[in-house]
Short mmCIF file of C-alpha atoms in Angstrom, two decimals:
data_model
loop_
_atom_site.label_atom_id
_atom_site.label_comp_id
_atom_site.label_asym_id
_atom_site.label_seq_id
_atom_site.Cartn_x
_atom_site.Cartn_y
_atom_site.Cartn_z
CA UNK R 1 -11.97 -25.56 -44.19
CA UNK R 2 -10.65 -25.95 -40.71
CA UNK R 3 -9.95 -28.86 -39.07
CA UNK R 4 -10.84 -30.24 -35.71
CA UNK R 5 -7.34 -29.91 -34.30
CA UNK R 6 -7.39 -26.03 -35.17
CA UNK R 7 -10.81 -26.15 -33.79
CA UNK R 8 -10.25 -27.57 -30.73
CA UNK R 9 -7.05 -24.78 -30.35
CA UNK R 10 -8.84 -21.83 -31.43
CA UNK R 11 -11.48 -22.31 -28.59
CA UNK R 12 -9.35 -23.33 -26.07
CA UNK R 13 -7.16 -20.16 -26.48
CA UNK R 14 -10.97 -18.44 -26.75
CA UNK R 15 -12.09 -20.05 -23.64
CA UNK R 16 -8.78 -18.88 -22.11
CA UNK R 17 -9.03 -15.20 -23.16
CA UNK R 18 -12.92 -14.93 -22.04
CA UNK R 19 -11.81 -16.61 -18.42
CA UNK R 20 -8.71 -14.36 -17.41
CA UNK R 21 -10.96 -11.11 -16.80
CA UNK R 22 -12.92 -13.41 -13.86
CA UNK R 23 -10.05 -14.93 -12.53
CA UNK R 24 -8.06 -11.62 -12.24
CA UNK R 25 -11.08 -10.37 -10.72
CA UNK R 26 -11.25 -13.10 -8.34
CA UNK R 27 -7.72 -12.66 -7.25
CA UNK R 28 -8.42 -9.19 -6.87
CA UNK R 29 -11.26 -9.72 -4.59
CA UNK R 30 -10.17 -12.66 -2.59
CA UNK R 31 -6.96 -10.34 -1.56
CA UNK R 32 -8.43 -7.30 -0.20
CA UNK R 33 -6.49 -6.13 2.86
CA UNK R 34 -8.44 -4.87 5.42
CA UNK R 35 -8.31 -1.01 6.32
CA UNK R 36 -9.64 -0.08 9.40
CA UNK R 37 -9.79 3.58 11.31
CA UNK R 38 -7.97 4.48 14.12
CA UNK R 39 -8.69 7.72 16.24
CA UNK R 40 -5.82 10.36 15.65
CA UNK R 41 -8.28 13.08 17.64
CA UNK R 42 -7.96 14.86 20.75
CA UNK R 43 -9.04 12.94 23.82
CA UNK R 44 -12.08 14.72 24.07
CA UNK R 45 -13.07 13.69 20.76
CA UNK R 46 -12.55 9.80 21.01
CA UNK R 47 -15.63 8.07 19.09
CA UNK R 48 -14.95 4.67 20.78
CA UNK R 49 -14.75 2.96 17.43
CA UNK R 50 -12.67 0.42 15.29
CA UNK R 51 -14.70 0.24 12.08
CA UNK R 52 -13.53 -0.99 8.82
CA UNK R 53 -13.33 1.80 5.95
CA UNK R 54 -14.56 2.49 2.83
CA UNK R 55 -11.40 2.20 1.34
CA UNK R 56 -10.29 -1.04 -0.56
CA UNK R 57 -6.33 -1.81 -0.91
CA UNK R 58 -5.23 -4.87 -2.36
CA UNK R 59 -1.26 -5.97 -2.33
CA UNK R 60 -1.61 -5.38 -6.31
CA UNK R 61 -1.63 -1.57 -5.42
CA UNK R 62 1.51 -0.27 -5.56
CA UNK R 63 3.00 2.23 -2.20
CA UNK R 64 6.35 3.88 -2.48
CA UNK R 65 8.39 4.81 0.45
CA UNK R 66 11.69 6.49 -0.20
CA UNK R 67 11.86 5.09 -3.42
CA UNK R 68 11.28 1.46 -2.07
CA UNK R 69 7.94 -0.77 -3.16
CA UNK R 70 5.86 -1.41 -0.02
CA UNK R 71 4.00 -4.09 0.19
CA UNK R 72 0.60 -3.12 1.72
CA UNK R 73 0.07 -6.79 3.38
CA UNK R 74 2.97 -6.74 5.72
CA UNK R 75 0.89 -4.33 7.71
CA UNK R 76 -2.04 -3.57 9.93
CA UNK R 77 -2.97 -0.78 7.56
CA UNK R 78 -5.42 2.11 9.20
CA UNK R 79 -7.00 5.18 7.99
CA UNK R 80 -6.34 7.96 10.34
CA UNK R 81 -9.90 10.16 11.78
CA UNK R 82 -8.87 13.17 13.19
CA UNK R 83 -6.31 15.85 13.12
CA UNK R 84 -4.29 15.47 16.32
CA UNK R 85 -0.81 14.65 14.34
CA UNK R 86 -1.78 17.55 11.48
CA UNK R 87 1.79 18.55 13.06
CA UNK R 88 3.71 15.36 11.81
CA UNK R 89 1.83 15.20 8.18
CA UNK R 90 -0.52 13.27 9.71
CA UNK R 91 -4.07 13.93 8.63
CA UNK R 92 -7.40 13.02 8.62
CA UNK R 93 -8.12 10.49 6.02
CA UNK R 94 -4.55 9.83 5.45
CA UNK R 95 -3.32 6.15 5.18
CA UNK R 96 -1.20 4.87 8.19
CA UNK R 97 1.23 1.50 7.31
CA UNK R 98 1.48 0.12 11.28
CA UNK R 99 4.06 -2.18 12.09
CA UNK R 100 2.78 -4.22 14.87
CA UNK R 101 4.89 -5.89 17.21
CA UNK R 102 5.08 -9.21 17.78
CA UNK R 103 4.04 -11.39 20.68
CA UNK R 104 7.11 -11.35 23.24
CA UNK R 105 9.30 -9.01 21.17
CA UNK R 106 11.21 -6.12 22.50
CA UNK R 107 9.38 -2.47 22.46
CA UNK R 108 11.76 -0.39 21.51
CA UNK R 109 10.62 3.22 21.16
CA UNK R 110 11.91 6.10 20.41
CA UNK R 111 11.15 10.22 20.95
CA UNK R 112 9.03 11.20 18.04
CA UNK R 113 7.50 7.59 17.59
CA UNK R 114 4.48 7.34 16.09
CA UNK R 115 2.42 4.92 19.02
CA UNK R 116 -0.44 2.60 17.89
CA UNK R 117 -1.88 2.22 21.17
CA UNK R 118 -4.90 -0.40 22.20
CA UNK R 119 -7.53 1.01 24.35
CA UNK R 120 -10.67 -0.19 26.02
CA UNK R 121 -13.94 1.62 26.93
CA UNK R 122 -17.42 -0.17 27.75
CA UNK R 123 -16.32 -3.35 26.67
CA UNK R 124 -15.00 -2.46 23.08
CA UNK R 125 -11.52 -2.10 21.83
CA UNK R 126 -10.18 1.16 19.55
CA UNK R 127 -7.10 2.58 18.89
CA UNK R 128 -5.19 5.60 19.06
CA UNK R 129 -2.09 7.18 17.94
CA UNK R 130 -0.26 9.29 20.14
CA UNK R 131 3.46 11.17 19.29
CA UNK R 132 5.88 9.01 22.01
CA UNK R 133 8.03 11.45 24.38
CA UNK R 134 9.69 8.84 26.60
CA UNK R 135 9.38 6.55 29.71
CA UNK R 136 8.09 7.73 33.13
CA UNK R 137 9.49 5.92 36.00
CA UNK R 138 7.34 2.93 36.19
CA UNK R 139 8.04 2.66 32.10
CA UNK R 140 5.03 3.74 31.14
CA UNK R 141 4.66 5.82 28.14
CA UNK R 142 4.37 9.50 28.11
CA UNK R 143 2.73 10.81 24.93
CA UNK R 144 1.10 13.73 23.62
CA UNK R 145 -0.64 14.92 20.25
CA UNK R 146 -0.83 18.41 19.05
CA UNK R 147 -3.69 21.01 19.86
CA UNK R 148 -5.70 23.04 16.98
CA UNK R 149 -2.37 25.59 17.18
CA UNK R 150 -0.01 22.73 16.43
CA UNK R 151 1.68 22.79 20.36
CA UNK R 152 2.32 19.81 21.73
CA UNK R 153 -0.60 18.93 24.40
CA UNK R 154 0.82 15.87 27.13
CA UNK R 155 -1.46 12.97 26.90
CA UNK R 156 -3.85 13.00 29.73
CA UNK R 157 -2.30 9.75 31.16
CA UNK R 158 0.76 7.23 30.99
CA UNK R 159 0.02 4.34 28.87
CA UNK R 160 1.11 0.68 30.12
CA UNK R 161 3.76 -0.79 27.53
CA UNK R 162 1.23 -4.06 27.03
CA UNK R 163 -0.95 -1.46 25.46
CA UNK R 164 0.76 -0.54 22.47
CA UNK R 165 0.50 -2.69 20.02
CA UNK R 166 2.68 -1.42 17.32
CA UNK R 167 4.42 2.00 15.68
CA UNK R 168 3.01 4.10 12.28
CA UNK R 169 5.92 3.56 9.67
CA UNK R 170 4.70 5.09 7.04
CA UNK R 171 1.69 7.66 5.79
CA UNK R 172 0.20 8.10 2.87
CA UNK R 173 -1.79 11.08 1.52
CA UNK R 174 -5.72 9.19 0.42
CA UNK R 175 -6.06 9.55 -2.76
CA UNK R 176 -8.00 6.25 -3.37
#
């Protein structure tokens, strides 16, 4: 016969067991890191937009970088739509790990930079990438992105330092 203590044990540890799968699932939920797009097309092609994916990351998944754990929530984390950077491995669909800078701090960029750069049209705000190239006179930047034929095509015009907003670190293939 069992006795109240062993009782009270055996459904506590049940009670325990049954709860994790919710809790876990809570966690997992209540930690979802937002992926959003950003245009990586030709400037022909822009579609004006800064929509949140499809995709769901959480900092449980697990992104390598030469050999090195990233953690996903240390990042603005975008979704590339387009083709413009099929030249640097960048494709469309392919997961972009931006490192935004912060307010005040020092943009230091160099030739081959990936750019995450702000722009507005119409009263909404999207964002580009663009390959950086280097300063023009009046330290803007001068940028370009690469054509169907993987040449380099110059950006149609400079873009003002306050407008970007941060560099692409790393890429990952999709495969989520």
């Amino acid at each position: 016969m069992i006795d109240t203590t062993n009782l009270i044990i055996v459904l506590i540890v049940a009670a325990i067991i049954c709860t994790l799968p919710f809790i876990a699932g809570y966690l997992y939920i209540k930690n979802i890191i937002p992926v959003r797009t950003v245009h990586a097309g030709r400037g022909d092609k822009h579609s004006f937009r800064d929509d949140s994916s499809n995709i769901r990351i959480t900092p449980f998944d697990t992104f390598y970088s030469n050999g090195k754990k990233v953690c996903p929530k240390n990042y603005d984390v975008r979704i590339a739509e387009g083709d413009c950077m099929a030249a640097r491995g960048i494709g469309n669909g392919d997961i972009l790990f931006i490192r935004r800078f912060g307010d005040g701090e020092d943009k230091k960029l160099s030739s081959g930079d990936i750019l995450f750069i702000r722009k507005e049209k119409d009263g909404r705000v999207f964002y580009k990438i663009r390959e950086f190239d280097h300063l023009d006179e009046e330290g803007r930047a001068i940028t370009f992105y690469y054509g169907t034929d993987n040449k380099s095509v110059k950006s149609s015009s400079p873009h003002c330092m306050d407008k970007i907003d941060g560099i692409a670190e790393m890429k990952f293939e999709n495969k989520l």
